[in-house]
Coordinates of N, CA and C and ligand atoms in Angstrom, one line a residue:
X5 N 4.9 11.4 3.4 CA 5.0 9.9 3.4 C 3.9 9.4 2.4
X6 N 4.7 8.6 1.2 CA 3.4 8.1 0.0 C 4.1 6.5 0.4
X7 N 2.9 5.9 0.7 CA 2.6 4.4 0.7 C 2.0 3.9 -0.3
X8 N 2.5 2.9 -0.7 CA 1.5 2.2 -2.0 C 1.4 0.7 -0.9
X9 N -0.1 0.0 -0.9 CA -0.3 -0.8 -0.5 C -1.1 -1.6 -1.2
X10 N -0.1 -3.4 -1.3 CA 0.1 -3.9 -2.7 C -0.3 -5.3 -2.0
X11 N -1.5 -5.9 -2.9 CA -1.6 -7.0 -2.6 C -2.8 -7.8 -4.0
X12 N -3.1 -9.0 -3.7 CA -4.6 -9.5 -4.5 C -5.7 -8.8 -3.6
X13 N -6.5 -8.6 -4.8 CA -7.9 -8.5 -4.1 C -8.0 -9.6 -2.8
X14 N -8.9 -9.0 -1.9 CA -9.2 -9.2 -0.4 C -7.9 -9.6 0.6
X15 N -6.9 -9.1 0.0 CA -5.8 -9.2 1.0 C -5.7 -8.5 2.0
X16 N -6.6 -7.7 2.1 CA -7.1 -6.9 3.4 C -6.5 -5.0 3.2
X17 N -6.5 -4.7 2.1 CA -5.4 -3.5 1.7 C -6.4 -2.1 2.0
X18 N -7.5 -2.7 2.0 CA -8.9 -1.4 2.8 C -8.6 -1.5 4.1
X19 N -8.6 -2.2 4.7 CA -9.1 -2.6 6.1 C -7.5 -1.6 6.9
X20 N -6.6 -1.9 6.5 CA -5.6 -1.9 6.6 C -5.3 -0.5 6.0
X21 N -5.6 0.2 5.2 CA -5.4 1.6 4.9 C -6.3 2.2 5.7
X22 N -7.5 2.1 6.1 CA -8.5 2.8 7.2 C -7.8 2.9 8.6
X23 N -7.0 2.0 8.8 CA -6.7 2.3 10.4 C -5.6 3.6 10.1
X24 N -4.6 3.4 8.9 CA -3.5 4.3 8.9 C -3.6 5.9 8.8
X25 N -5.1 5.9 8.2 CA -5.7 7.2 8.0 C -5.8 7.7 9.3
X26 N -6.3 7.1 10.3 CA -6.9 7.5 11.6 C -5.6 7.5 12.2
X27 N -4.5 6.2 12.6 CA -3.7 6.5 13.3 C -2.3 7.5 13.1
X28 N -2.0 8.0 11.0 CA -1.4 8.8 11.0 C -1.6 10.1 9.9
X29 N -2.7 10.0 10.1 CA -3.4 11.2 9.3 C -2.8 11.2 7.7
X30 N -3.0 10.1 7.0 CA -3.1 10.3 6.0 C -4.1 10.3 4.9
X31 N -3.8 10.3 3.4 CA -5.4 10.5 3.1 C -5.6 8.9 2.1
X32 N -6.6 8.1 2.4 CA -6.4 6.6 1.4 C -6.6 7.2 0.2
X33 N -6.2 7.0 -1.0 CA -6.4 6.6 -2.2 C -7.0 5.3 -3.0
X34 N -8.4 5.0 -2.7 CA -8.8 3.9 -3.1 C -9.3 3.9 -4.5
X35 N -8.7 3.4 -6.0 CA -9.0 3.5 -7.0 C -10.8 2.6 -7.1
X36 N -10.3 1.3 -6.1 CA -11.9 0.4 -6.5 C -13.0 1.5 -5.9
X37 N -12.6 2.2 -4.7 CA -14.0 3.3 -4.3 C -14.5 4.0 -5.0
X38 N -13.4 4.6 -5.6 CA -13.8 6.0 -6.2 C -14.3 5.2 -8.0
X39 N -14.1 4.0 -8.5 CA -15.0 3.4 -9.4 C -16.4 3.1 -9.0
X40 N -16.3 2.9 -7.9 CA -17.4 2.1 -7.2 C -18.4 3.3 -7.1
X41 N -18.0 4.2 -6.5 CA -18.7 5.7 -6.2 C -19.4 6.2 -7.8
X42 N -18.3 5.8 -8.7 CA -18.9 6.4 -10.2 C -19.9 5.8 -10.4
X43 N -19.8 4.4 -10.2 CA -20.8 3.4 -10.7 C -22.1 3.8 -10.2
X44 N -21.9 3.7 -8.7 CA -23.1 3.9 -7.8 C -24.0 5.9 -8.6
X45 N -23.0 6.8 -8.9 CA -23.6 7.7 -9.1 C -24.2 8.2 -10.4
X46 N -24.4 7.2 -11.6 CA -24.4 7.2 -12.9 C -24.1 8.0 -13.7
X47 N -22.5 8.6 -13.5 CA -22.4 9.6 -14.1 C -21.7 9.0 -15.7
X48 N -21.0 9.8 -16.1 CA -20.6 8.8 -17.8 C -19.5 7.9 -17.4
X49 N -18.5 8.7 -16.3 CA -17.6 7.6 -16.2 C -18.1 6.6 -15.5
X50 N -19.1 6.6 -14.5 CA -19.6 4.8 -13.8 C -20.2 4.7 -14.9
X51 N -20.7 4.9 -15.8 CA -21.2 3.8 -17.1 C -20.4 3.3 -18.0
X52 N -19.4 4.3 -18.1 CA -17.9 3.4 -19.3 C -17.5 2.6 -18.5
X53 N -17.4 2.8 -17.2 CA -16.5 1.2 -16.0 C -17.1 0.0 -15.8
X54 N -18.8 0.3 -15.5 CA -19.8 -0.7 -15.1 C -18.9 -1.7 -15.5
X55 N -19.2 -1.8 -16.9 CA -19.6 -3.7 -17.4 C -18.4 -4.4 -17.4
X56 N -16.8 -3.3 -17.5 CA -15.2 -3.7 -17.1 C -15.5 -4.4 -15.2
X57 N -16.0 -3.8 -14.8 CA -15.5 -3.6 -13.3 C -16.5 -5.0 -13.4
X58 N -17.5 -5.3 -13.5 CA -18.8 -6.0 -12.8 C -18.2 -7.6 -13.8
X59 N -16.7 -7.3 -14.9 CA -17.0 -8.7 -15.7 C -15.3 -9.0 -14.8
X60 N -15.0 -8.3 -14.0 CA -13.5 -8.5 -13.3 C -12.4 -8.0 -14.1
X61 N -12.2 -7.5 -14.7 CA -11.5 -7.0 -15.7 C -10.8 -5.2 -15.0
X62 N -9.4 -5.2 -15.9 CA -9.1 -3.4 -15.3 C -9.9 -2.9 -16.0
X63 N -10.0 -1.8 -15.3 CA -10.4 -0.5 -16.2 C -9.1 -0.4 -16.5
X64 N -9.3 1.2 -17.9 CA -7.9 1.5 -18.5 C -7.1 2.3 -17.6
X65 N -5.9 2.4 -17.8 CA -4.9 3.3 -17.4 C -5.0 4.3 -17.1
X66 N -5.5 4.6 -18.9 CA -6.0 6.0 -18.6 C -6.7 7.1 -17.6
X67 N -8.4 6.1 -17.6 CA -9.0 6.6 -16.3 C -8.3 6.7 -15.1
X68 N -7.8 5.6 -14.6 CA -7.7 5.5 -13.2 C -6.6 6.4 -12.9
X69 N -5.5 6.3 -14.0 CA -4.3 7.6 -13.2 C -4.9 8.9 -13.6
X70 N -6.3 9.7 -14.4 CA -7.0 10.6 -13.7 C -8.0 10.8 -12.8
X71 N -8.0 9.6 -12.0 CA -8.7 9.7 -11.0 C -7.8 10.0 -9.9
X72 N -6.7 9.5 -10.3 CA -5.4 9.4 -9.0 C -5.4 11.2 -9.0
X73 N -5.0 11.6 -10.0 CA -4.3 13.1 -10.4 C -5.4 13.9 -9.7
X74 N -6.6 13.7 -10.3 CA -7.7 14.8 -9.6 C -7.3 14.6 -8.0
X75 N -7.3 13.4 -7.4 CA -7.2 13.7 -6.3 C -5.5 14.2 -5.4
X76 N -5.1 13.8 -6.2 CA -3.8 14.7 -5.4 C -3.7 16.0 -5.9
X77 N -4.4 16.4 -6.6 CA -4.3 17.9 -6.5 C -5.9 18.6 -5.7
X78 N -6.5 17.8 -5.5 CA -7.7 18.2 -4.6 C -7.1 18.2 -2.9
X79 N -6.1 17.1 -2.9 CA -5.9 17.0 -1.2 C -4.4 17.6 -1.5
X80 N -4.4 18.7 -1.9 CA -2.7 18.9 -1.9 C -1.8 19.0 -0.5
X81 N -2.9 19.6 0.5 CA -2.1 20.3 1.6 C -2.1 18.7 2.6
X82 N -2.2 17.2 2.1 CA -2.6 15.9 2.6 C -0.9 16.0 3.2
X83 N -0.8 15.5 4.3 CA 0.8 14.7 5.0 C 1.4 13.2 4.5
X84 N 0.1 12.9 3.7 CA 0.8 11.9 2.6 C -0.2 11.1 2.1
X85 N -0.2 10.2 0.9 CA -1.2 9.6 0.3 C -0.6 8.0 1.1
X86 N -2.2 7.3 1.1 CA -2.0 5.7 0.7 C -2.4 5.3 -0.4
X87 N -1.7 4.8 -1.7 CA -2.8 4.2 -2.4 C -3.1 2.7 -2.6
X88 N -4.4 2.4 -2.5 CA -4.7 1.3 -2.2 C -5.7 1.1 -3.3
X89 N -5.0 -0.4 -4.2 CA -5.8 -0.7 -5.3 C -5.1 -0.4 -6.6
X90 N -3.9 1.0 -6.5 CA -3.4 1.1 -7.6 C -2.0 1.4 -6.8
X91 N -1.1 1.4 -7.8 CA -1.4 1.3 -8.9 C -1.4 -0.7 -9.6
X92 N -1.9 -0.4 -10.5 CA -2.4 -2.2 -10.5 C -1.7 -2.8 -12.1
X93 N -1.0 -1.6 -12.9 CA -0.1 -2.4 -13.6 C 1.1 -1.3 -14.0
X94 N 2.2 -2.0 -14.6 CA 3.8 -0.8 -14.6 C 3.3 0.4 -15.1
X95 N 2.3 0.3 -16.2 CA 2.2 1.8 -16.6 C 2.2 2.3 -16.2
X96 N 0.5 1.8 -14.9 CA 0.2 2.8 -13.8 C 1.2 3.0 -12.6
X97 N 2.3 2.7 -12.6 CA 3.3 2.8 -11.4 C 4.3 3.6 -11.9
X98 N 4.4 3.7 -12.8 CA 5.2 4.6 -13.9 C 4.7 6.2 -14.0
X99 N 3.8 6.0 -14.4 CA 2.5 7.3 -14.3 C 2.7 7.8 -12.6
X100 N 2.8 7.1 -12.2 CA 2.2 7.5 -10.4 C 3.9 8.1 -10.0
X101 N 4.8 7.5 -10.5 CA 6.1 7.8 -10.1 C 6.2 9.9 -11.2
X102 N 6.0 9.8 -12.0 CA 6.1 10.6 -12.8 C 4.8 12.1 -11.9
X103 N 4.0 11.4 -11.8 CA 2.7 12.5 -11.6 C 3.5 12.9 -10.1
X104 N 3.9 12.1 -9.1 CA 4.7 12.6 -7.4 C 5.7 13.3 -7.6
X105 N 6.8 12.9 -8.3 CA 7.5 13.9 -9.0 C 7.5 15.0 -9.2
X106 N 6.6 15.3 -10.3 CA 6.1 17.1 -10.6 C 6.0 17.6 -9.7
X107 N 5.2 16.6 -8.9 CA 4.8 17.5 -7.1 C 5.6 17.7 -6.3
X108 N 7.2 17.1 -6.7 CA 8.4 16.7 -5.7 C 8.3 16.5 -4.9
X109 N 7.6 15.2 -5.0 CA 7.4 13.9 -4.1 C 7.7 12.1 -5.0
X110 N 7.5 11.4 -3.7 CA 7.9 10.4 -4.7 C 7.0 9.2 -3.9
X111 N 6.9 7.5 -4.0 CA 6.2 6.9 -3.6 C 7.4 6.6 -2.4
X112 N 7.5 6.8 -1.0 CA 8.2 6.4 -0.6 C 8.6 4.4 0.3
X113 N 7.2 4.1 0.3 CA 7.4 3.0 0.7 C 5.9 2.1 0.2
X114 N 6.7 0.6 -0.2 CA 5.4 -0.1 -0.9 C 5.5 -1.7 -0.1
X115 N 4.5 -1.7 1.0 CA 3.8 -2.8 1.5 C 3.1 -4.0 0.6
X116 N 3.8 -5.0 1.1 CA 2.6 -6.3 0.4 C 2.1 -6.8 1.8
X117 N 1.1 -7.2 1.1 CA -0.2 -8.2 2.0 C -0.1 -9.6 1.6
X118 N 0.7 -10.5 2.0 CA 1.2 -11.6 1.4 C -0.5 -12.4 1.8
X119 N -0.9 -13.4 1.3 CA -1.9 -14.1 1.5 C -1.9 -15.3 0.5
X120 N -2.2 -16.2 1.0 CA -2.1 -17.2 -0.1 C -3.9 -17.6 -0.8
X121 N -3.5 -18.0 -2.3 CA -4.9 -18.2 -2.7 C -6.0 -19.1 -1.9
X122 N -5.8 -20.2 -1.3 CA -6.9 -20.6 -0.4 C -7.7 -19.6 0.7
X123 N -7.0 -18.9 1.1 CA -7.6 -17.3 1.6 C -8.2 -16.9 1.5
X124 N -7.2 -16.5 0.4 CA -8.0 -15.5 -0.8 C -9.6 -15.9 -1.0
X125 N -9.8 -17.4 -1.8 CA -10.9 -17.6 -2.0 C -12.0 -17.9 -1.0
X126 N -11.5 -18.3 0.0 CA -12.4 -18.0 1.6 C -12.6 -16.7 1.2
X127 N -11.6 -16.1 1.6 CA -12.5 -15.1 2.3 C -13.6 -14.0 1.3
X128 N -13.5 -14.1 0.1 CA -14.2 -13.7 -0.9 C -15.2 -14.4 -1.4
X129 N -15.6 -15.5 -1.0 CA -16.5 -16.4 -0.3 C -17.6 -15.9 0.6
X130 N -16.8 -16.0 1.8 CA -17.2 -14.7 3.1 C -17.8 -13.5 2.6
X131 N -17.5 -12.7 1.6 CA -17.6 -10.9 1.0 C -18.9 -11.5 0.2
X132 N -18.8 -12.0 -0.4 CA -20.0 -12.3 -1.6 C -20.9 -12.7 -1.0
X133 N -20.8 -13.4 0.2 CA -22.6 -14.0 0.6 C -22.6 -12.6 1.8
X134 N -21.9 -12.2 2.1 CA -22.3 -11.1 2.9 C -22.6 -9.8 2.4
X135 N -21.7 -9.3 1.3 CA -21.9 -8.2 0.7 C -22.6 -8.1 -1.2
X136 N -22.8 -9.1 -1.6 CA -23.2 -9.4 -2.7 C -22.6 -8.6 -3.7
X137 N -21.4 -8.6 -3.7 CA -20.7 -7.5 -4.3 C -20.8 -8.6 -6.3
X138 N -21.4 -7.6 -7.2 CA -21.2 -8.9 -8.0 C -19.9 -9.3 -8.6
X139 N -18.8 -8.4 -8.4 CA -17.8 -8.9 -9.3 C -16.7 -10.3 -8.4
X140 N -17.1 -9.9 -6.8 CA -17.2 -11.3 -6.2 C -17.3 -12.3 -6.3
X141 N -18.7 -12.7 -7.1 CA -18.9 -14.3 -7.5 C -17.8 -15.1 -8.2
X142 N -17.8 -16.1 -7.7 CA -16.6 -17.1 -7.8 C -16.0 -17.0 -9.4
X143 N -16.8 -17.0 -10.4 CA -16.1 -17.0 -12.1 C -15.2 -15.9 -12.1
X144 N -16.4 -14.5 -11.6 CA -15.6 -13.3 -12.3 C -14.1 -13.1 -11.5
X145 N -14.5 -13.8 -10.2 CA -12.9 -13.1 -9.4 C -12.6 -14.1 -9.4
X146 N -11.9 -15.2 -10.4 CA -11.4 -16.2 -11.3 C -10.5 -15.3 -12.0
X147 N -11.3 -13.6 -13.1 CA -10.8 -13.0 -13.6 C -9.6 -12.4 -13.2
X148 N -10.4 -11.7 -12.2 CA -10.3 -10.9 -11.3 C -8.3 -10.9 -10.8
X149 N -8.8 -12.5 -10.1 CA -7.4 -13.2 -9.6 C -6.0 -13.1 -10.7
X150 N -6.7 -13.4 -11.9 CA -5.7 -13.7 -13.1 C -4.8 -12.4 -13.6
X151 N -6.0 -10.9 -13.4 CA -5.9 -9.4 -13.5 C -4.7 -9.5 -12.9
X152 N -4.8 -10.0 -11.5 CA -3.7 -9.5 -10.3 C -2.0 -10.5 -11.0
X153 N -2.5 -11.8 -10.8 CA -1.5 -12.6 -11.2 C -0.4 -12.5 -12.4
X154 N -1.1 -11.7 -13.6 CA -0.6 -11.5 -15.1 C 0.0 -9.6 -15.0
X155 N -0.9 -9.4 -14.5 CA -0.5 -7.3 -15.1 C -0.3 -7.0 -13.3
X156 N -0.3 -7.3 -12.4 CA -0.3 -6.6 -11.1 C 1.2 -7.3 -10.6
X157 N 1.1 -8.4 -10.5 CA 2.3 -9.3 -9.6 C 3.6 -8.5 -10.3
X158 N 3.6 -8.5 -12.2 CA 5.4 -7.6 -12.3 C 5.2 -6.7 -12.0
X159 N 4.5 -5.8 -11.2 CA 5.1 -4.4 -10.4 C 6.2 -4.9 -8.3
X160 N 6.0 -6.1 -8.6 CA 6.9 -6.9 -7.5 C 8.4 -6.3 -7.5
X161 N 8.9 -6.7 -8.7 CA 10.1 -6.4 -9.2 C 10.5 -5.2 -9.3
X162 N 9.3 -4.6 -10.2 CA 9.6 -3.0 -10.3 C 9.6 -2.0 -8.8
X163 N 9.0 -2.6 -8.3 CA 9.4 -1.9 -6.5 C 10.7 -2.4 -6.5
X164 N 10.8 -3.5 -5.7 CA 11.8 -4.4 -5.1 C 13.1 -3.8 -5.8
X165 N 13.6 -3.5 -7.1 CA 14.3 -3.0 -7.7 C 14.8 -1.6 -7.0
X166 N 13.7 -1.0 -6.6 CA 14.0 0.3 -6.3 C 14.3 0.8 -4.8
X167 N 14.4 -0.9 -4.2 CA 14.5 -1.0 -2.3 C 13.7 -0.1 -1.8
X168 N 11.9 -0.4 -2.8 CA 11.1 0.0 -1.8 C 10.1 -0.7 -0.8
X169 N 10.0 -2.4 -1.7 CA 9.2 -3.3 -0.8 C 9.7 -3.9 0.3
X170 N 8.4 -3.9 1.1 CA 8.8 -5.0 2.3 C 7.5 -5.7 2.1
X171 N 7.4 -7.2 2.8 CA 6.5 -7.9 3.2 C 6.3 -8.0 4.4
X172 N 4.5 -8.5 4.4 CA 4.1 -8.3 5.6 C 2.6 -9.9 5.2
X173 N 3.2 -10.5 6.5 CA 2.2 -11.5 6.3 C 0.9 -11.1 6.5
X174 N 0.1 -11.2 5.5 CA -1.3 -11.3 5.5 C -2.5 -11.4 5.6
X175 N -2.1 -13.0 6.4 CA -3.0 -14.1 7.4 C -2.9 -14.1 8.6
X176 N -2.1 -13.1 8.8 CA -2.1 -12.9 10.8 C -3.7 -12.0 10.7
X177 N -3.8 -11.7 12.1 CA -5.4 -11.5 12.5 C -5.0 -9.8 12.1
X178 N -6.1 -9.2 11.8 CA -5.9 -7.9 11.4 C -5.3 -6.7 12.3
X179 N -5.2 -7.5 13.8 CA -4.5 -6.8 14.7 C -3.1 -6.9 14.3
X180 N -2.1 -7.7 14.1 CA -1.2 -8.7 14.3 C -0.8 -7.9 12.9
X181 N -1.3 -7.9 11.9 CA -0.9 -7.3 10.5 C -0.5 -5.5 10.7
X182 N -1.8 -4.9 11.6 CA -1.5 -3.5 11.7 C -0.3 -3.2 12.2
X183 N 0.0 -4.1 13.1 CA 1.0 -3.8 14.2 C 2.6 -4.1 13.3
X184 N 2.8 -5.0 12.4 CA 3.4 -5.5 11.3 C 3.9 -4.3 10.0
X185 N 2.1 -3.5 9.8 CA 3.0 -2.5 9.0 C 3.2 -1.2 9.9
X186 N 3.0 -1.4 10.8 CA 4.0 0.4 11.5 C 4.9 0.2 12.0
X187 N 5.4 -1.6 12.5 CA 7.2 -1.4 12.7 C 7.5 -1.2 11.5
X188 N 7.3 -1.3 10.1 CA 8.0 -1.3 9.0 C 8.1 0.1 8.7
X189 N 7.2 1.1 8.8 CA 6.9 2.4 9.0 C 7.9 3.2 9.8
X190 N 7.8 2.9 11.2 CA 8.5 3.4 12.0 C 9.8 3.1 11.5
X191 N 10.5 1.7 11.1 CA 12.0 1.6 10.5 C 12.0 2.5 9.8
X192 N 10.9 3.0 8.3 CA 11.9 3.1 7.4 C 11.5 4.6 7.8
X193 N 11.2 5.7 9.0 CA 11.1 7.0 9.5 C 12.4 7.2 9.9
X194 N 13.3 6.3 10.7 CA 14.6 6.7 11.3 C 15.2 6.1 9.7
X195 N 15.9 6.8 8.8 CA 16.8 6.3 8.1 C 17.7 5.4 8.2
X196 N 17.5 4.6 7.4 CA 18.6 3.1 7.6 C 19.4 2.9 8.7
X197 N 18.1 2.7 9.5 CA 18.2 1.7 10.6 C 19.1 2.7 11.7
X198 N 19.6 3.8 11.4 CA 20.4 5.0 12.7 C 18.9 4.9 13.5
X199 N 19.9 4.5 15.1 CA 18.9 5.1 15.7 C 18.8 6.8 15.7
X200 N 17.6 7.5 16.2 CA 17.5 9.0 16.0 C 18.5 9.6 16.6
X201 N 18.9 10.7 16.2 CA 20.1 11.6 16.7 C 19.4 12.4 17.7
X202 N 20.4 12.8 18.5 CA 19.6 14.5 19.8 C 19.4 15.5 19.0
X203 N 18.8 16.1 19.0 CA 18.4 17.3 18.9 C 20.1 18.1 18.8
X204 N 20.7 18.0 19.8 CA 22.1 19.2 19.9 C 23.1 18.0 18.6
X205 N 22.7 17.3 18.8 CA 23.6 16.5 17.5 C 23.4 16.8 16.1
X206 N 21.7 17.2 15.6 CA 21.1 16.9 14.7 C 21.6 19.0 14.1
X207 N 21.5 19.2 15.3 CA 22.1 21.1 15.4 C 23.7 21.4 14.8
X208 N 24.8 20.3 15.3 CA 25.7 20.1 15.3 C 26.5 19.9 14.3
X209 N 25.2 18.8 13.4 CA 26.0 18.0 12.3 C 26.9 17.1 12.9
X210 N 26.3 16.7 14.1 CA 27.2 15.0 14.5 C 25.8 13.9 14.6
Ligands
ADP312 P1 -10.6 -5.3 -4.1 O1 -11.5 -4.6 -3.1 O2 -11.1 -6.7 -4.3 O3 -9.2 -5.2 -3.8 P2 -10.9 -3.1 -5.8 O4 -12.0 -2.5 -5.1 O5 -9.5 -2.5 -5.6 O6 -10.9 -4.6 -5.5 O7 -11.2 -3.0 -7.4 C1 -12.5 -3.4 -7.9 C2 -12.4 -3.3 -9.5 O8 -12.2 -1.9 -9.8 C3 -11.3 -4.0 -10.2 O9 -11.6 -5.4 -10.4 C4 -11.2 -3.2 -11.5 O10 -12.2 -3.5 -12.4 C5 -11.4 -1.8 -11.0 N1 -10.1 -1.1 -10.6 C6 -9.8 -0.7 -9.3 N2 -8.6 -0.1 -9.3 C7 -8.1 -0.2 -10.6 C8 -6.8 0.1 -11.2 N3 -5.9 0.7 -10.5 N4 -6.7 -0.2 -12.5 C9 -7.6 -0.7 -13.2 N5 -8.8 -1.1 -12.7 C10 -9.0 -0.9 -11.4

């Protein structure tokens, strides 16, 4: 099971990949972490990202789908990926379709976090005076918003094309959301909508 979980920044797409990990053992894929981890560790790559990441801006393609790669071939024996954060433009959804492939796998289902921008800017509002994150402050995630709105929003289509999105409201309480993406989960486990067959049926071929 490969989830891509698709929203604007603070649509809640962490919060909401951490429960799935615990409740179905999968492994997250968070592209902002594992930049964030570079950053924090000064190695060459957090220093080529710093000044992209901290001015709201993507990093390139390039990096982030070998950050994706390294890790699916690190967690190979994983029961499925989330990824959360990416992929964040067609290339990179293109790249990510092509890299599951080889592996003969594929992305099987892609969640939105619907939220509307007054939200949005609450609650990143909320993040910045609590966490002082700087690419937070209100100009840069201005950018930030626009990243999402220009190069992130047409990967909508490019799912939706492929009958793999569903929506899921956003603004319900983080309980009320969880619970929102594992009916969608649990639907799309029984194939189009059959309820499960018996076991002597499934034996049968009835
Ligand atoms: P948020 O937590 O607000 O959703 P992220 O943690 O996912 O934001 O990302 C933080 C920053 O890391 C982005 O603004 C961007 O600079 C960089 N980044 C993360 N993922 C990607 C990606 N898939 N492609 C390009 N840049 C990315």
């Amino acid at each position: 099971m490969n989830l891509v979980l698709f929203g604007p920044p603070a649509a809640g797409k962490g919060t909401q990949a951490k429960r799935l990990v615990s409740e179905r053992k999968l492994v997250q894929l968070s592209t902002g972490d594992m930049l964030r981890a570079a950053k924090r560790s000064g190695s060459e790559l957090g220093l080529k990202v710093a000044d992209i990441m901290d001015n709201g801006k993507l990093v390139s393609d390039e990096i982030v789908i070998a950050l994706i790669e390294e890790q699916l071939d690190a967690q190979a024996g994983a029961a499925g990926f989330i990824f959360d954060g990416f992929p964040r433009t067609v290339a990179q959804a293109e790249a990510l379709d092509s890299v599951l492939q080889k592996r003969g796998e594929s992305v099987d289902s892609v969640i939105r976090l619907k939220v509307d921008d007054a939200s949005i800017l609450g609650r990143i509002a909320t993040r910045f005076a609590e966490q002082g994150r700087k690419d937070d402050n209100p100009e840069t995630f201005k950018v930030r918003l626009n990243a999402y709105n220009t190069q992130t929003a047409p990967l909508l289509p490019y799912y939706s094309a492929q009958g793999k999105l569903t929506e899921v409201d956003g603004m319900a309480d983080i309980e009320t959301v969880a619970t929102s993406i594992k009916e969608v989960l649990d639907r799309q486990a029984s194939p189009k909508g059959e309820p499960k067959k018996s076991f002597f049926a499934r034996l049968f071929g009835r």
